[in-house]
Coordinates of C-alpha atoms in Angstrom, one line a residue:
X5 CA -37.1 83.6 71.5
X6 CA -36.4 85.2 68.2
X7 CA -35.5 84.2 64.7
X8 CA -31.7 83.9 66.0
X9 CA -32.2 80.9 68.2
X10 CA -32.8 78.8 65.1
X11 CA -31.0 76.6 62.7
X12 CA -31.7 74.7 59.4
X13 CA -29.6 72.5 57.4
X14 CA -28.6 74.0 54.0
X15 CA -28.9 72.3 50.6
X16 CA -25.5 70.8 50.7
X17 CA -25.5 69.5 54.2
X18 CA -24.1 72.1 56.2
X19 CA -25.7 73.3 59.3
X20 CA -26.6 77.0 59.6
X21 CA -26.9 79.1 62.9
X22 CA -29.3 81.6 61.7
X23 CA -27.3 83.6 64.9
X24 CA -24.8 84.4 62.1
X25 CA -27.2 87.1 61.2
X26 CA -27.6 89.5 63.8
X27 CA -27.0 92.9 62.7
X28 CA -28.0 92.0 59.1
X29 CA -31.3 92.5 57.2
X30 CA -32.6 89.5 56.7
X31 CA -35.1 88.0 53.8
X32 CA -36.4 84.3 54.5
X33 CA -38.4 82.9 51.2
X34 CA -40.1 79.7 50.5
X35 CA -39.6 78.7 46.9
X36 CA -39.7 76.2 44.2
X37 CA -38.2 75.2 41.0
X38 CA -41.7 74.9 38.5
X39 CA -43.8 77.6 39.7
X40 CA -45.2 80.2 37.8
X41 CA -43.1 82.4 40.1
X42 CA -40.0 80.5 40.0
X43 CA -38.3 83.6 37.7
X44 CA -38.5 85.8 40.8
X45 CA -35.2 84.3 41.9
X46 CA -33.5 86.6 39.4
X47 CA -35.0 88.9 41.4
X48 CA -33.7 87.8 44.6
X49 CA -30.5 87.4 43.8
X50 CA -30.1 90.9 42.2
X51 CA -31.6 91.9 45.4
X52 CA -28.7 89.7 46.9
X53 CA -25.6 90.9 44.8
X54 CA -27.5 94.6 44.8
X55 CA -26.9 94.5 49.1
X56 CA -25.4 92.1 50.0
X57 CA -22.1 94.2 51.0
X58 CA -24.5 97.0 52.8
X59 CA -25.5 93.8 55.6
X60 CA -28.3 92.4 53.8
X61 CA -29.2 88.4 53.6
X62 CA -31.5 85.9 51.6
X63 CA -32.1 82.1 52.2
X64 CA -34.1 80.4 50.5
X65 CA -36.4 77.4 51.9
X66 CA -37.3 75.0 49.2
X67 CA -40.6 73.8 49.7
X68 CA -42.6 70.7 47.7
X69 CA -45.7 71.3 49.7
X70 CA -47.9 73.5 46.9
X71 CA -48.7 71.8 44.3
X72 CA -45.5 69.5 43.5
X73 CA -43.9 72.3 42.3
X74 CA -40.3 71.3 44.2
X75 CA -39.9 68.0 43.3
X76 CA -36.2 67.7 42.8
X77 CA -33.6 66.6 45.4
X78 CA -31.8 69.0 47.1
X79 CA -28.8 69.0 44.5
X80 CA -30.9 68.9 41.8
X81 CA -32.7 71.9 43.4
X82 CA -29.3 74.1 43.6
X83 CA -27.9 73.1 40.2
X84 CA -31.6 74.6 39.0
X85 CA -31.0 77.8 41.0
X86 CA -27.3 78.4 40.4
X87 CA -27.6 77.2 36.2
X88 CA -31.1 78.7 35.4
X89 CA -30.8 82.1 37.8
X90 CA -27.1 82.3 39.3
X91 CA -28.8 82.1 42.1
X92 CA -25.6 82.4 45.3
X93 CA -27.3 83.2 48.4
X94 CA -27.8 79.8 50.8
X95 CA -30.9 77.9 50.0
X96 CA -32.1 75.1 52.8
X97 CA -32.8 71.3 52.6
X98 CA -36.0 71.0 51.2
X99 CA -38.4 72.1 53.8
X100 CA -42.2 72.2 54.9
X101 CA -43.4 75.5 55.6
X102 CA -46.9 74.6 57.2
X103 CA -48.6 71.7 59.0
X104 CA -47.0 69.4 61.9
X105 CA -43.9 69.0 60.5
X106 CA -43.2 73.0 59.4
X107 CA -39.5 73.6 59.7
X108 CA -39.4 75.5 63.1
X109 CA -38.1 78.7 61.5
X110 CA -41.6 79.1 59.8
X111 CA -43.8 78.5 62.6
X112 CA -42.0 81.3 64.4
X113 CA -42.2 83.4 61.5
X114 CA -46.0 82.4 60.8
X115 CA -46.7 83.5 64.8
X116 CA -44.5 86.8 64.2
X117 CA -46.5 87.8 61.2
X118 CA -49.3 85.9 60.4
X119 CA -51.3 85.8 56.8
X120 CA -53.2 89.7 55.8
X121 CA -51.5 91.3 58.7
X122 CA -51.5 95.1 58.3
X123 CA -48.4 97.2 58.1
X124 CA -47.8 100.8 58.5
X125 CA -45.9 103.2 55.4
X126 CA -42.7 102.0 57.1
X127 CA -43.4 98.2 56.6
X128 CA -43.6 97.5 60.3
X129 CA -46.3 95.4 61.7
X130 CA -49.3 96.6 62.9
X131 CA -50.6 93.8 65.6
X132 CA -53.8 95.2 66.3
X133 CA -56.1 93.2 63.9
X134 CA -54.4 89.8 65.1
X135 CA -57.7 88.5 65.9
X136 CA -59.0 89.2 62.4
X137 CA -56.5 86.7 60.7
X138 CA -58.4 83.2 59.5
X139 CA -54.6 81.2 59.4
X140 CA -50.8 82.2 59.3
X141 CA -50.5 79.5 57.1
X142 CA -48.5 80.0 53.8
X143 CA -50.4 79.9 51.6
X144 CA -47.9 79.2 48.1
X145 CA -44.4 79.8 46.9
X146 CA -42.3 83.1 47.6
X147 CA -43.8 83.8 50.5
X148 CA -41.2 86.6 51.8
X149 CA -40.4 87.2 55.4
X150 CA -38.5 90.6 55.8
X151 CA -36.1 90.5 59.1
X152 CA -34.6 93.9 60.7
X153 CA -31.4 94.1 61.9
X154 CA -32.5 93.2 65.4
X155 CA -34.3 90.0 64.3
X156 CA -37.8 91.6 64.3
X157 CA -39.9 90.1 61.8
X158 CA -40.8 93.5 60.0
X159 CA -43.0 92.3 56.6
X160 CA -44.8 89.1 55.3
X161 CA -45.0 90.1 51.3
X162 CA -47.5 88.0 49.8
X163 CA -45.9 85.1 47.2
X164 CA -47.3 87.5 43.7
X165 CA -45.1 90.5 44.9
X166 CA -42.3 90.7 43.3
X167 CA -38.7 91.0 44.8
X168 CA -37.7 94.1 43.9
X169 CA -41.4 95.5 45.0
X170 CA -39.4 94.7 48.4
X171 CA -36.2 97.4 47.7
X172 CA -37.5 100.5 49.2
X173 CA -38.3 98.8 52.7
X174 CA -35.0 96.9 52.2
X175 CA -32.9 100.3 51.5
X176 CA -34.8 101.5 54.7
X177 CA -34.0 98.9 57.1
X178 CA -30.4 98.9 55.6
X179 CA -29.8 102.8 56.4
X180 CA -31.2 102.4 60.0
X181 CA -28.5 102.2 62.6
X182 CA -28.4 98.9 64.9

């Protein structure tokens, strides 16, 4: 199994074969619209607009599961994004990211990198310590799971770093050759 076998529904109803990315750089993100953190989507999307032609991909999950902080329908949630940030890359149906109903995407990304895993300079996993990790819950908004080019799930970056703390692994995993 890897992160290709799944689908979600985006925001305007359209299903999305996450197998459209193979080959690309992938960046999954839970998010919401009245966070403290919500102004990291200008971030993201100059992330987006910054790589986008290089092979590189965001989708944003919206999530109403910390605090209330997503509480607006799923058009009400991209009108926010698109008026507020210019937000263009695909954001989902609003989604749960833990507990028994998690969107299936995010429990195979929680099992692929679970919470205060280690990574070496390069940003690649280091699964030695797995029995050291308490939960690979999420635990807030902009959680950020970084993808390679071959699906692996490379990087969990905590929700308080910021997107473009993210660019140098990015560039890296963008220059390597598939």
């Amino acid at each position: 199994m890897s992160i290709y076998s799944f689908q979600t529904t985006l925001s305007n109803g359209e299903e999305l074969q996450l197998e459209k990315f193979q080959g690309e750089v992938l960046l999954i993100v839970n998010t919401a619209s009245k966070c403290g953190l919500t102004p990291q989507y200008e971030e993201l999307e100059g992330l987006y607009k910054a790589h986008k032609a290089k092979g590189f991909e965001i989708i944003g999950f919206p999530c109403d599961q910390f605090g209330g902080q997503e509480p607006g329908t799923d058009e009400e949630i991209m009108e926010f994004c698109s008026a507020n940030f210019g937000v263009s890359f695909p954001l989902t149906r609003k989604t749960e990211v833990n507990g028994e109903n998690a969107h299936p995407v995010y429990q195979y990304l929680r099992s692929q990198a679970p919470a205060d895993e280690k990574f070496d300079e390069a940003g690649a996993l280091q699964r030695e310590d797995r029995d050291m990790v308490e939960s690979s819950d999420i635990q807030w908004n902009f959680t950020k799971f970084l993808i390679d080019r071959n699906g692996n799930v490379v990087h969990r970056f905590a929700p308080t770093v910021k997107p473009k703390e993210t660019e140098d692994i990015i560039e890296k995993l963008l220059g390597e050759v598939v």
